[in-house]
Amino acid sequence: MEFRPFRPRASRERYSMMDHDLERMSREQLIAEVKTLRGGIRQHRDSSLHELCWHHPALWGLLPEKTDPVPVVPAWPQFMEGCVKYRQSLDDQAPEAPRSRGPYKK
């Protein structure tokens, strides 16, 4: 499957404006930036168990624009419905992944 970043049509121009800093970076700075971003993506990718469900401001903090977006939080019934659908999608997308019956740990 080919990765295609989500970009709402109305925001495409805004997103491209946010990346003008890349045009001023040297090759070495760009390589360092890519390594930093890859590290953040790998940390998120390597999440497991309940870590998969959390709000991830550290990942978003790797972006140059400094915002602190407040998410729209679904009401409990809709939230739990989404959690169930997410878990079902893991059965479809990763049917051979190990399963855990361990309790949730804070």
mmCIF file with all atom_site columns, C-alpha atoms in Angstrom:
data_model
loop_
_atom_site.group_PDB
_atom_site.id
_atom_site.type_symbol
_atom_site.label_atom_id
_atom_site.label_alt_id
_atom_site.label_comp_id
_atom_site.label_asym_id
_atom_site.label_entity_id
_atom_site.label_seq_id
_atom_site.pdbx_PDB_ins_code
_atom_site.Cartn_x
_atom_site.Cartn_y
_atom_site.Cartn_z
_atom_site.occupancy
_atom_site.B_iso_or_equiv
_atom_site.pdbx_formal_charge
_atom_site.auth_seq_id
_atom_site.auth_comp_id
_atom_site.auth_asym_id
_atom_site.auth_atom_id
_atom_site.pdbx_PDB_model_num
ATOM 1   C CA . MET A 1 1   ? 0.000   0.000   0.000  1.00 0.00 ? 1   MET A CA 1
ATOM 2   C CA . GLU A 1 2   ? 1.328   3.427   -0.952 1.00 0.00 ? 2   GLU A CA 1
ATOM 3   C CA . PHE A 1 3   ? 1.497   6.037   1.819  1.00 0.00 ? 3   PHE A CA 1
ATOM 4   C CA . ARG A 1 4   ? -0.352  9.218   0.999  1.00 0.00 ? 4   ARG A CA 1
ATOM 5   C CA . PRO A 1 5   ? -0.353  11.947  3.618  1.00 0.00 ? 5   PRO A CA 1
ATOM 6   C CA . PHE A 1 6   ? -3.769  13.283  4.555  1.00 0.00 ? 6   PHE A CA 1
ATOM 7   C CA . ARG A 1 7   ? -4.150  16.816  3.335  1.00 0.00 ? 7   ARG A CA 1
ATOM 8   C CA . PRO A 1 8   ? -7.546  18.481  3.290  1.00 0.00 ? 8   PRO A CA 1
ATOM 9   C CA . ARG A 1 9   ? -7.972  20.359  0.015  1.00 0.00 ? 9   ARG A CA 1
ATOM 10  C CA . ALA A 1 10  ? -8.492  23.717  1.681  1.00 0.00 ? 10  ALA A CA 1
ATOM 11  C CA . SER A 1 11  ? -5.223  23.339  3.575  1.00 0.00 ? 11  SER A CA 1
ATOM 12  C CA . ARG A 1 12  ? -2.793  22.212  0.848  1.00 0.00 ? 12  ARG A CA 1
ATOM 13  C CA . GLU A 1 13  ? -1.466  25.716  0.257  1.00 0.00 ? 13  GLU A CA 1
ATOM 14  C CA . ARG A 1 14  ? -1.183  26.356  3.990  1.00 0.00 ? 14  ARG A CA 1
ATOM 15  C CA . TYR A 1 15  ? 0.796   23.117  4.449  1.00 0.00 ? 15  TYR A CA 1
ATOM 16  C CA . SER A 1 16  ? 3.237   23.968  1.666  1.00 0.00 ? 16  SER A CA 1
ATOM 17  C CA . MET A 1 17  ? 3.800   27.394  3.234  1.00 0.00 ? 17  MET A CA 1
ATOM 18  C CA . MET A 1 18  ? 4.722   25.706  6.521  1.00 0.00 ? 18  MET A CA 1
ATOM 19  C CA . ASP A 1 19  ? 7.591   23.856  4.859  1.00 0.00 ? 19  ASP A CA 1
ATOM 20  C CA . HIS A 1 20  ? 9.464   26.838  3.449  1.00 0.00 ? 20  HIS A CA 1
ATOM 21  C CA . ASP A 1 21  ? 12.078  26.405  6.182  1.00 0.00 ? 21  ASP A CA 1
ATOM 22  C CA . LEU A 1 22  ? 13.307  23.286  4.350  1.00 0.00 ? 22  LEU A CA 1
ATOM 23  C CA . GLU A 1 23  ? 14.365  25.379  1.364  1.00 0.00 ? 23  GLU A CA 1
ATOM 24  C CA . ARG A 1 24  ? 16.846  27.289  3.549  1.00 0.00 ? 24  ARG A CA 1
ATOM 25  C CA . MET A 1 25  ? 18.457  24.195  5.084  1.00 0.00 ? 25  MET A CA 1
ATOM 26  C CA . SER A 1 26  ? 21.802  22.815  4.034  1.00 0.00 ? 26  SER A CA 1
ATOM 27  C CA . ARG A 1 27  ? 22.176  19.190  3.014  1.00 0.00 ? 27  ARG A CA 1
ATOM 28  C CA . GLU A 1 28  ? 23.547  18.361  6.466  1.00 0.00 ? 28  GLU A CA 1
ATOM 29  C CA . GLN A 1 29  ? 20.641  20.119  8.195  1.00 0.00 ? 29  GLN A CA 1
ATOM 30  C CA . LEU A 1 30  ? 18.146  18.261  6.015  1.00 0.00 ? 30  LEU A CA 1
ATOM 31  C CA . ILE A 1 31  ? 19.779  14.926  6.842  1.00 0.00 ? 31  ILE A CA 1
ATOM 32  C CA . ALA A 1 32  ? 19.639  15.762  10.562 1.00 0.00 ? 32  ALA A CA 1
ATOM 33  C CA . GLU A 1 33  ? 15.970  16.734  10.224 1.00 0.00 ? 33  GLU A CA 1
ATOM 34  C CA . VAL A 1 34  ? 15.128  13.483  8.433  1.00 0.00 ? 34  VAL A CA 1
ATOM 35  C CA . LYS A 1 35  ? 16.904  11.467  11.139 1.00 0.00 ? 35  LYS A CA 1
ATOM 36  C CA . THR A 1 36  ? 14.968  13.291  13.862 1.00 0.00 ? 36  THR A CA 1
ATOM 37  C CA . LEU A 1 37  ? 11.659  12.717  12.093 1.00 0.00 ? 37  LEU A CA 1
ATOM 38  C CA . ARG A 1 38  ? 12.485  9.056   11.436 1.00 0.00 ? 38  ARG A CA 1
ATOM 39  C CA . GLY A 1 39  ? 13.270  8.628   15.133 1.00 0.00 ? 39  GLY A CA 1
ATOM 40  C CA . GLY A 1 40  ? 9.870   10.033  16.079 1.00 0.00 ? 40  GLY A CA 1
ATOM 41  C CA . ILE A 1 41  ? 8.088   7.855   13.531 1.00 0.00 ? 41  ILE A CA 1
ATOM 42  C CA . ARG A 1 42  ? 9.962   4.759   14.744 1.00 0.00 ? 42  ARG A CA 1
ATOM 43  C CA . GLN A 1 43  ? 9.113   5.513   18.365 1.00 0.00 ? 43  GLN A CA 1
ATOM 44  C CA . HIS A 1 44  ? 5.446   5.783   17.426 1.00 0.00 ? 44  HIS A CA 1
ATOM 45  C CA . ARG A 1 45  ? 5.629   2.696   15.181 1.00 0.00 ? 45  ARG A CA 1
ATOM 46  C CA . ASP A 1 46  ? 7.201   0.643   17.963 1.00 0.00 ? 46  ASP A CA 1
ATOM 47  C CA . SER A 1 47  ? 4.416   1.504   20.390 1.00 0.00 ? 47  SER A CA 1
ATOM 48  C CA . SER A 1 48  ? 2.564   -1.497  21.690 1.00 0.00 ? 48  SER A CA 1
ATOM 49  C CA . LEU A 1 49  ? -0.349  -2.467  23.902 1.00 0.00 ? 49  LEU A CA 1
ATOM 50  C CA . HIS A 1 50  ? -2.174  0.554   25.316 1.00 0.00 ? 50  HIS A CA 1
ATOM 51  C CA . GLU A 1 51  ? 0.486   3.004   24.100 1.00 0.00 ? 51  GLU A CA 1
ATOM 52  C CA . LEU A 1 52  ? -1.240  2.762   20.716 1.00 0.00 ? 52  LEU A CA 1
ATOM 53  C CA . CYS A 1 53  ? -4.279  4.624   22.021 1.00 0.00 ? 53  CYS A CA 1
ATOM 54  C CA . TRP A 1 54  ? -2.692  7.723   23.528 1.00 0.00 ? 54  TRP A CA 1
ATOM 55  C CA . HIS A 1 55  ? -2.581  11.355  22.482 1.00 0.00 ? 55  HIS A CA 1
ATOM 56  C CA . HIS A 1 56  ? 0.899   11.910  20.937 1.00 0.00 ? 56  HIS A CA 1
ATOM 57  C CA . PRO A 1 57  ? 2.023   15.535  21.369 1.00 0.00 ? 57  PRO A CA 1
ATOM 58  C CA . ALA A 1 58  ? 5.717   14.506  21.415 1.00 0.00 ? 58  ALA A CA 1
ATOM 59  C CA . LEU A 1 59  ? 5.380   13.212  17.844 1.00 0.00 ? 59  LEU A CA 1
ATOM 60  C CA . TRP A 1 60  ? 3.610   16.378  16.709 1.00 0.00 ? 60  TRP A CA 1
ATOM 61  C CA . GLY A 1 61  ? 6.270   18.416  18.520 1.00 0.00 ? 61  GLY A CA 1
ATOM 62  C CA . LEU A 1 62  ? 8.759   17.333  15.851 1.00 0.00 ? 62  LEU A CA 1
ATOM 63  C CA . LEU A 1 63  ? 7.044   19.709  13.432 1.00 0.00 ? 63  LEU A CA 1
ATOM 64  C CA . PRO A 1 64  ? 8.508   23.218  13.164 1.00 0.00 ? 64  PRO A CA 1
ATOM 65  C CA . GLU A 1 65  ? 5.202   24.991  13.760 1.00 0.00 ? 65  GLU A CA 1
ATOM 66  C CA . LYS A 1 66  ? 4.627   25.208  17.462 1.00 0.00 ? 66  LYS A CA 1
ATOM 67  C CA . THR A 1 67  ? 0.970   24.753  18.226 1.00 0.00 ? 67  THR A CA 1
ATOM 68  C CA . ASP A 1 68  ? -0.827  23.006  21.008 1.00 0.00 ? 68  ASP A CA 1
ATOM 69  C CA . PRO A 1 69  ? -3.982  21.774  19.299 1.00 0.00 ? 69  PRO A CA 1
ATOM 70  C CA . VAL A 1 70  ? -6.821  20.809  21.564 1.00 0.00 ? 70  VAL A CA 1
ATOM 71  C CA . PRO A 1 71  ? -8.444  17.717  20.104 1.00 0.00 ? 71  PRO A CA 1
ATOM 72  C CA . VAL A 1 72  ? -12.174 17.324  19.697 1.00 0.00 ? 72  VAL A CA 1
ATOM 73  C CA . VAL A 1 73  ? -12.923 14.472  22.083 1.00 0.00 ? 73  VAL A CA 1
ATOM 74  C CA . PRO A 1 74  ? -15.852 12.179  21.274 1.00 0.00 ? 74  PRO A CA 1
ATOM 75  C CA . ALA A 1 75  ? -18.437 11.444  23.938 1.00 0.00 ? 75  ALA A CA 1
ATOM 76  C CA . TRP A 1 76  ? -17.873 8.125   25.728 1.00 0.00 ? 76  TRP A CA 1
ATOM 77  C CA . PRO A 1 77  ? -20.206 5.924   23.627 1.00 0.00 ? 77  PRO A CA 1
ATOM 78  C CA . GLN A 1 78  ? -18.745 7.201   20.344 1.00 0.00 ? 78  GLN A CA 1
ATOM 79  C CA . PHE A 1 79  ? -15.220 7.003   21.750 1.00 0.00 ? 79  PHE A CA 1
ATOM 80  C CA . MET A 1 80  ? -15.663 3.384   22.792 1.00 0.00 ? 80  MET A CA 1
ATOM 81  C CA . GLU A 1 81  ? -17.218 2.555   19.397 1.00 0.00 ? 81  GLU A CA 1
ATOM 82  C CA . GLY A 1 82  ? -14.088 3.988   17.757 1.00 0.00 ? 82  GLY A CA 1
ATOM 83  C CA . CYS A 1 83  ? -11.839 1.957   20.080 1.00 0.00 ? 83  CYS A CA 1
ATOM 84  C CA . VAL A 1 84  ? -13.674 -1.228  19.146 1.00 0.00 ? 84  VAL A CA 1
ATOM 85  C CA . LYS A 1 85  ? -13.389 -0.429  15.417 1.00 0.00 ? 85  LYS A CA 1
ATOM 86  C CA . TYR A 1 86  ? -9.675  0.314   15.840 1.00 0.00 ? 86  TYR A CA 1
ATOM 87  C CA . ARG A 1 87  ? -9.149  -2.998  17.630 1.00 0.00 ? 87  ARG A CA 1
ATOM 88  C CA . GLN A 1 88  ? -11.115 -4.820  14.926 1.00 0.00 ? 88  GLN A CA 1
ATOM 89  C CA . SER A 1 89  ? -8.913  -3.184  12.286 1.00 0.00 ? 89  SER A CA 1
ATOM 90  C CA . LEU A 1 90  ? -5.875  -4.667  14.043 1.00 0.00 ? 90  LEU A CA 1
ATOM 91  C CA . ASP A 1 91  ? -7.436  -8.125  13.610 1.00 0.00 ? 91  ASP A CA 1
ATOM 92  C CA . ASP A 1 92  ? -7.790  -7.412  9.884  1.00 0.00 ? 92  ASP A CA 1
ATOM 93  C CA . GLN A 1 93  ? -4.408  -5.743  9.355  1.00 0.00 ? 93  GLN A CA 1
ATOM 94  C CA . ALA A 1 94  ? -2.261  -7.738  11.786 1.00 0.00 ? 94  ALA A CA 1
ATOM 95  C CA . PRO A 1 95  ? -3.981  -11.096 12.308 1.00 0.00 ? 95  PRO A CA 1
ATOM 96  C CA . GLU A 1 96  ? -0.715  -12.823 13.278 1.00 0.00 ? 96  GLU A CA 1
ATOM 97  C CA . ALA A 1 97  ? 0.345   -10.209 15.846 1.00 0.00 ? 97  ALA A CA 1
ATOM 98  C CA . PRO A 1 98  ? 0.753   -11.568 19.370 1.00 0.00 ? 98  PRO A CA 1
ATOM 99  C CA . ARG A 1 99  ? -2.132  -10.916 21.745 1.00 0.00 ? 99  ARG A CA 1
ATOM 100 C CA . SER A 1 100 ? -1.890  -9.878  25.379 1.00 0.00 ? 100 SER A CA 1
ATOM 101 C CA . ARG A 1 101 ? -4.293  -10.570 28.200 1.00 0.00 ? 101 ARG A CA 1
ATOM 102 C CA . GLY A 1 102 ? -2.291  -8.552  30.699 1.00 0.00 ? 102 GLY A CA 1
ATOM 103 C CA . PRO A 1 103 ? -4.058  -5.851  32.682 1.00 0.00 ? 103 PRO A CA 1
ATOM 104 C CA . TYR A 1 104 ? -3.759  -2.190  31.815 1.00 0.00 ? 104 TYR A CA 1
ATOM 105 C CA . LYS A 1 105 ? -0.868  -0.597  33.706 1.00 0.00 ? 105 LYS A CA 1
ATOM 106 C CA . LYS A 1 106 ? -0.638  3.140   34.344 1.00 0.00 ? 106 LYS A CA 1
#
